[in-house]
Amino acid sequence: MMDKWRLLQTGYLSAYTNMAIDRAVMLSHSKNSVPPTVRFYGWKPSAISIGYFQSLKDEVELDACNKLNIDYVRRITGGGAVFHENELTYSIVISESHPSIPKNILESYGRICGAIIKGLNNLGIESNYSPINDIISNGKKISGNAQTRKIKTVLQHGTVLTDVNVEKMFSVLKVPTEKIKDKLISNVKERVTSIKHILGEEPTFNEIAYSMKKGFEEEFNISLVDGELTKEEIELTKKFENECFSTYDWNHRK
Amino acid sequence: MRTKSVYKIPKGKILKISLDYNEKTNIINDLNISGDFFAYPEESIELIENELKNTVMENDIIFKKIESIVNNYKIQFIGLDLEGITKGIMMCKK
């Protein structure tokens, strides 16, 4: 019989809440309280997430973020700074020992990215995994991904770009010098693509989420069943939001 | 003396080192390793930062010390490597 995993569709939430939910689900799954879980979500207000090892002040124009009402948060996963605006974000939480998850970390990136690639294919977009942590379509990045492994559990989250506003992105992300800003903007425009750019139109968030759901089901040969956060996960989310992701100490720790 | 380096790991990610060292003794007082790489477990970078305090800034000494930490704690890097961290640190030496 086909395995049933949980699907969470939590809509648009703040950066702190989004990162807190991913961590709460990870902890909850590690205690066997919930099945493997896939979540689709968005960010309101728009936000920047930085990698666990990045320096906030090195990567983010904090004054510009405050002026434009853009949140910023440190992730528990490594990788680079991401401006979350026009995108669908996914996360998957699953045991490290699950037979579908390769022990080798890089191989497991490829396997999970396989679900996103199938999801994009369902939208009519051909793409492939580009190690270390990207998915590319026609040579251009359409998805960035980041994974952590703790408490014998894998959390991978990533973006699927629906549209890109490179100028806005570089108004809130730090660039080495103003002098090369224009060059960086044109470089990124050449290296990054989006669903809207490829299809000529932007499907709705729900249409993209449906395609991605099918992508996960096809890749892992499972059935994703709509679910909700448990009471324990809601409590954990509040705790992680208040004690970690919204705090100065966490976000400015590097 | 506080210095910084930025080093793109070949086929990897960006590594940024900020460190404070004694110019006379070449001993590291303080060290901060940042960047868009991945390290498993994540806490290992903090461990390396702490273990390298009071270490002499010489290529072989730094490399062997990091190598020993990585082996002892079974640390895995993605987009980062021993040579890269050592190089990033040595680039801070003026």
Coordinates of C-alpha atoms in Angstrom, one line a residue:
Chain A
M1 CA 0.0 0.0 0.0
M2 CA 1.1 3.5 -0.8
D3 CA 2.7 5.4 2.1
K4 CA 0.7 8.5 3.3
W5 CA 2.7 11.6 4.1
R6 CA 1.2 14.8 5.5
L7 CA 0.8 17.9 3.4
L8 CA 0.6 21.3 5.1
Q9 CA -0.5 24.4 3.1
T10 CA 0.1 27.2 5.6
G11 CA -0.4 30.1 3.2
Y12 CA 1.5 33.4 3.6
L13 CA 3.2 33.9 6.9
S14 CA 5.9 36.0 8.5
A15 CA 9.6 35.0 8.1
Y16 CA 9.8 34.2 11.9
T17 CA 6.7 32.0 11.8
N18 CA 7.8 30.2 8.6
M19 CA 11.1 29.3 10.0
A20 CA 9.6 28.4 13.4
I21 CA 7.1 26.0 11.7
D22 CA 9.8 24.2 9.8
R23 CA 11.8 23.7 13.0
A24 CA 8.7 22.7 15.0
V25 CA 7.7 20.0 12.4
M26 CA 11.3 18.7 12.4
L27 CA 11.2 18.3 16.2
S28 CA 7.7 16.8 16.1
H29 CA 8.7 14.3 13.4
S30 CA 11.9 13.3 15.2
K31 CA 9.6 12.1 18.1
N32 CA 7.5 10.1 15.7
S33 CA 4.5 12.4 16.5
V34 CA 3.8 13.1 12.9
P35 CA 4.4 11.4 9.5
P36 CA 6.9 12.7 6.9
T37 CA 5.7 16.2 6.1
V38 CA 5.7 18.4 3.0
R39 CA 4.7 22.0 3.4
F40 CA 4.1 24.8 0.8
Y41 CA 4.1 28.4 1.9
G42 CA 4.7 32.0 1.1
W43 CA 6.1 35.1 2.9
K44 CA 4.1 38.1 4.1
P45 CA 5.6 40.6 4.4
S46 CA 8.3 39.8 1.8
A47 CA 11.5 38.7 3.5
I48 CA 15.1 37.9 3.3
S49 CA 16.4 34.7 4.8
I50 CA 20.1 34.3 5.3
G51 CA 22.0 31.0 5.7
Y52 CA 23.0 29.8 9.1
F53 CA 26.6 30.7 8.6
Q54 CA 26.1 34.1 7.1
S55 CA 26.7 37.5 8.7
L56 CA 23.4 39.5 8.7
K57 CA 25.2 42.8 8.4
D58 CA 27.4 41.6 5.6
E59 CA 24.5 40.3 3.5
V60 CA 21.5 42.5 4.2
E61 CA 20.7 46.2 3.8
L62 CA 18.9 46.5 7.1
D63 CA 17.9 50.1 6.7
A64 CA 16.3 49.4 3.3
C65 CA 14.5 46.4 4.7
N66 CA 13.0 48.5 7.5
K67 CA 12.0 51.2 5.1
L68 CA 10.4 48.7 2.7
N69 CA 8.8 46.6 5.4
I70 CA 10.8 43.6 4.5
D71 CA 11.5 41.0 7.2
Y72 CA 14.8 39.3 7.7
V73 CA 15.6 36.0 9.5
R74 CA 18.5 33.6 9.9
R75 CA 17.7 30.0 8.8
I76 CA 18.8 26.9 10.6
T77 CA 20.0 25.7 7.2
G78 CA 23.2 26.8 5.5
G79 CA 23.4 28.3 2.1
G80 CA 23.0 31.9 0.9
A81 CA 20.8 34.9 1.3
V82 CA 17.4 34.7 -0.4
F83 CA 14.9 37.4 -1.1
H84 CA 11.5 35.8 -0.7
E85 CA 8.8 37.6 -2.7
N86 CA 7.4 36.0 -5.8
E87 CA 7.8 32.4 -5.1
L88 CA 6.4 29.2 -3.7
T89 CA 8.5 27.9 -0.8
Y90 CA 8.5 24.2 0.1
S91 CA 9.9 22.3 3.0
I92 CA 10.1 18.5 3.6
V93 CA 10.8 16.9 6.9
I94 CA 11.6 13.2 7.0
S95 CA 13.7 10.8 9.0
E96 CA 17.3 10.5 8.0
S97 CA 16.8 6.7 8.0
H98 CA 13.8 6.7 5.7
P99 CA 14.6 4.4 2.7
S100 CA 13.7 7.1 0.2
I101 CA 16.4 9.4 1.6
P102 CA 20.0 8.7 0.5
K103 CA 22.5 8.7 3.3
N104 CA 24.9 10.8 1.2
I105 CA 23.8 14.4 1.7
L106 CA 24.5 15.6 -1.8
E107 CA 22.6 12.6 -3.2
S108 CA 19.7 13.4 -0.9
Y109 CA 19.6 17.0 -2.3
G110 CA 19.3 15.5 -5.7
R111 CA 16.5 13.2 -4.7
I112 CA 14.4 15.8 -3.0
C113 CA 15.0 18.3 -5.9
G114 CA 13.6 15.5 -8.1
A115 CA 10.2 16.2 -6.6
I116 CA 10.5 19.9 -7.5
I117 CA 11.7 19.0 -11.0
K118 CA 8.7 16.7 -11.5
G119 CA 6.5 19.5 -10.2
L120 CA 7.9 21.9 -12.7
N121 CA 7.5 19.4 -15.4
N122 CA 3.8 19.2 -14.5
L123 CA 3.7 22.9 -15.3
G124 CA 5.3 22.3 -18.6
I125 CA 8.8 23.4 -17.5
E126 CA 11.9 21.2 -18.1
S127 CA 14.6 21.5 -15.5
N128 CA 17.4 19.6 -13.9
Y129 CA 19.3 19.4 -10.6
S130 CA 22.5 21.4 -10.6
P131 CA 24.7 20.5 -7.6
I132 CA 25.3 21.8 -5.0
N133 CA 21.8 23.1 -4.3
D134 CA 20.1 24.6 -7.4
I135 CA 17.6 23.5 -10.0
I136 CA 18.1 25.1 -13.4
S137 CA 15.9 25.4 -16.5
N138 CA 17.7 26.2 -19.8
G139 CA 20.8 26.9 -17.8
K140 CA 19.2 29.4 -15.5
K141 CA 18.4 29.0 -11.8
I142 CA 14.7 28.6 -11.0
S143 CA 15.1 27.0 -7.5
G144 CA 17.5 27.2 -4.6
N145 CA 17.5 24.6 -1.8
A146 CA 19.0 24.1 1.6
Q147 CA 19.2 21.1 3.9
T148 CA 20.0 20.5 7.5
R149 CA 20.2 17.2 9.4
K150 CA 19.6 17.2 13.1
I151 CA 18.0 14.9 15.7
K152 CA 18.2 12.1 13.0
T153 CA 15.9 14.1 10.8
V154 CA 16.3 15.8 7.5
L155 CA 14.8 19.2 6.8
Q156 CA 15.2 20.6 3.3
H157 CA 13.5 23.8 2.2
G158 CA 13.7 25.6 -1.0
T159 CA 12.2 28.2 -3.4
V160 CA 10.5 27.9 -6.7
L161 CA 10.7 31.3 -8.3
T162 CA 7.4 32.4 -9.8
D163 CA 8.7 35.9 -10.8
V164 CA 11.9 37.9 -10.2
N165 CA 12.4 41.5 -9.4
V166 CA 16.2 41.8 -9.5
E167 CA 16.3 45.5 -8.9
K168 CA 14.3 45.2 -5.7
M169 CA 16.3 42.2 -4.6
F170 CA 19.6 44.2 -4.9
S171 CA 18.0 47.1 -3.0
V172 CA 17.8 44.9 0.1
L173 CA 20.8 42.6 -0.4
K174 CA 24.3 44.0 0.1
V175 CA 26.5 44.2 -2.9
P176 CA 30.3 44.5 -2.6
T177 CA 30.4 48.0 -4.1
E178 CA 27.8 50.3 -5.7
K179 CA 30.2 50.5 -8.7
I180 CA 29.5 46.8 -9.7
K181 CA 25.8 46.9 -8.7
D182 CA 24.6 47.4 -12.3
K183 CA 26.8 44.6 -13.5
L184 CA 25.6 42.3 -10.8
I185 CA 22.0 43.0 -11.7
S186 CA 22.6 42.2 -15.3
N187 CA 24.5 39.1 -14.4
V188 CA 21.7 37.8 -12.2
K189 CA 19.1 38.6 -14.9
E190 CA 21.1 36.4 -17.2
R191 CA 21.5 33.6 -14.6
V192 CA 18.1 33.5 -13.0
T193 CA 14.7 32.6 -14.5
S194 CA 11.1 32.1 -13.2
I195 CA 7.9 30.3 -14.0
K196 CA 6.4 33.5 -15.4
H197 CA 9.5 34.2 -17.6
I198 CA 9.3 30.7 -19.1
L199 CA 5.6 30.3 -19.4
G200 CA 4.8 33.9 -20.3
E201 CA 2.2 33.9 -17.5
E202 CA 2.2 33.3 -13.8
P203 CA 0.0 30.4 -12.7
T204 CA -1.7 31.0 -9.3
F205 CA 0.0 29.9 -6.1
N206 CA -2.5 27.1 -5.7
E207 CA -1.9 25.8 -9.3
I208 CA 1.9 25.7 -8.6
A209 CA 1.3 24.0 -5.2
Y210 CA -0.9 21.4 -6.9
S211 CA 1.8 20.6 -9.5
M212 CA 4.4 20.4 -6.7
K213 CA 2.2 18.1 -4.7
K214 CA 2.0 15.8 -7.7
G215 CA 5.7 16.1 -8.1
F216 CA 6.4 14.9 -4.6
E217 CA 3.9 12.0 -5.0
E218 CA 5.5 10.9 -8.2
E219 CA 9.1 11.2 -7.0
F220 CA 8.5 9.3 -3.7
N221 CA 5.6 7.1 -4.8
I222 CA 3.5 8.3 -1.9
S223 CA 0.2 10.0 -1.3
L224 CA 0.2 13.4 0.2
V225 CA -2.8 13.9 2.5
D226 CA -3.9 17.4 3.6
G227 CA -3.2 17.9 7.3
E228 CA -2.9 20.6 9.9
L229 CA -0.2 21.4 12.5
T230 CA -0.7 19.5 15.7
K231 CA -1.4 21.3 19.0
E232 CA 2.2 20.4 20.0
E233 CA 3.6 21.9 16.8
I234 CA 1.6 25.1 17.2
E235 CA 3.0 25.5 20.7
L236 CA 6.6 24.7 19.5
T237 CA 6.1 27.2 16.7
K238 CA 5.2 30.0 19.1
K239 CA 8.2 29.0 21.3
F240 CA 10.7 29.0 18.5
E241 CA 9.3 32.2 17.0
N242 CA 9.6 34.0 20.4
E243 CA 12.8 32.5 21.7
C244 CA 14.8 32.1 18.5
F245 CA 13.8 33.5 15.1
S246 CA 12.5 36.9 16.2
T247 CA 15.4 37.6 18.5
Y248 CA 18.3 40.0 17.9
D249 CA 20.7 37.4 19.3
W250 CA 19.8 34.8 16.8
N251 CA 19.6 37.0 13.7
H252 CA 22.7 39.0 14.5
R253 CA 24.8 36.1 15.9
K254 CA 27.3 36.5 13.0
Chain B
M1 CA 45.2 43.3 14.4
R2 CA 41.8 42.6 12.9
T3 CA 41.7 41.5 9.3
K4 CA 39.2 40.0 6.8
S5 CA 39.4 37.8 3.8
V6 CA 36.9 36.7 1.2
Y7 CA 37.7 33.5 -0.7
K8 CA 35.6 31.6 -3.3
I9 CA 36.2 27.9 -2.7
P10 CA 37.0 26.3 -6.1
K11 CA 33.8 24.6 -7.3
G12 CA 32.3 25.7 -3.9
K13 CA 30.9 28.6 -2.0
I14 CA 32.0 31.9 -0.7
L15 CA 34.0 31.8 2.6
K16 CA 34.4 35.0 4.7
I17 CA 36.9 35.1 7.5
S18 CA 37.3 37.8 10.0
L19 CA 40.0 37.4 12.6
D20 CA 42.0 39.2 15.2
Y21 CA 45.6 38.2 15.7
N22 CA 48.8 39.3 17.5
E23 CA 51.2 40.6 14.9
K24 CA 54.2 39.9 17.0
T25 CA 53.4 36.3 18.0
N26 CA 51.2 35.4 15.0
I27 CA 48.7 33.9 17.5
I28 CA 44.9 34.1 16.7
N29 CA 42.9 35.9 19.4
D30 CA 39.5 35.6 17.8
L31 CA 38.0 34.2 14.6
N32 CA 34.7 34.3 12.8
I33 CA 34.0 32.0 9.8
S34 CA 31.0 32.9 7.7
G35 CA 29.6 32.3 4.2
D36 CA 27.0 30.5 2.1
F37 CA 28.5 27.0 2.5
F38 CA 27.0 24.0 4.3
A39 CA 28.5 22.2 7.2
Y40 CA 27.1 19.2 9.0
P41 CA 26.5 19.4 11.9
E42 CA 26.1 23.2 11.8
E43 CA 27.6 23.6 15.2
S44 CA 31.0 22.4 13.9
I45 CA 31.9 25.8 12.6
E46 CA 31.6 27.3 16.0
L47 CA 33.7 24.5 17.3
I48 CA 36.5 25.2 14.7
E49 CA 36.3 28.9 15.6
N50 CA 36.9 28.1 19.3
E51 CA 39.6 25.5 18.7
L52 CA 41.6 27.8 16.5
K53 CA 41.8 30.5 19.2
N54 CA 45.4 30.8 20.5
T55 CA 46.7 28.9 17.5
V56 CA 49.8 30.1 15.5
M57 CA 48.9 31.4 12.1
E58 CA 51.0 29.0 10.0
N59 CA 49.5 27.1 7.1
D60 CA 50.4 23.5 8.2
I61 CA 49.5 24.1 11.9
I62 CA 46.1 25.5 10.9
F63 CA 45.4 22.8 8.4
K64 CA 46.3 19.9 10.7
K65 CA 44.3 21.4 13.6
I66 CA 41.2 21.7 11.4
E67 CA 41.7 18.3 9.9
S68 CA 41.9 16.8 13.4
I69 CA 38.6 18.5 14.4
V70 CA 36.9 17.4 11.2
N71 CA 38.0 13.8 11.7
N72 CA 37.2 13.7 15.4
Y73 CA 33.7 15.1 15.1
K74 CA 32.9 13.5 11.7
I75 CA 32.2 16.9 10.1
Q76 CA 31.0 17.0 6.6
F77 CA 31.4 20.1 4.4
I78 CA 29.5 20.9 1.2
G79 CA 30.9 23.9 -0.8
L80 CA 33.8 24.2 1.6
D81 CA 36.9 22.2 2.4
L82 CA 39.9 22.0 4.7
E83 CA 42.2 23.7 2.2
G84 CA 39.7 26.5 1.7
I85 CA 39.3 27.3 5.4
T86 CA 43.1 27.2 5.8
K87 CA 43.6 29.5 2.8
G88 CA 40.9 31.9 4.0
I89 CA 42.6 32.2 7.4
M90 CA 46.1 32.6 5.9
M91 CA 44.8 35.3 3.6
C92 CA 44.2 37.4 6.7
K93 CA 47.8 37.4 7.6
K94 CA 49.4 40.8 6.6

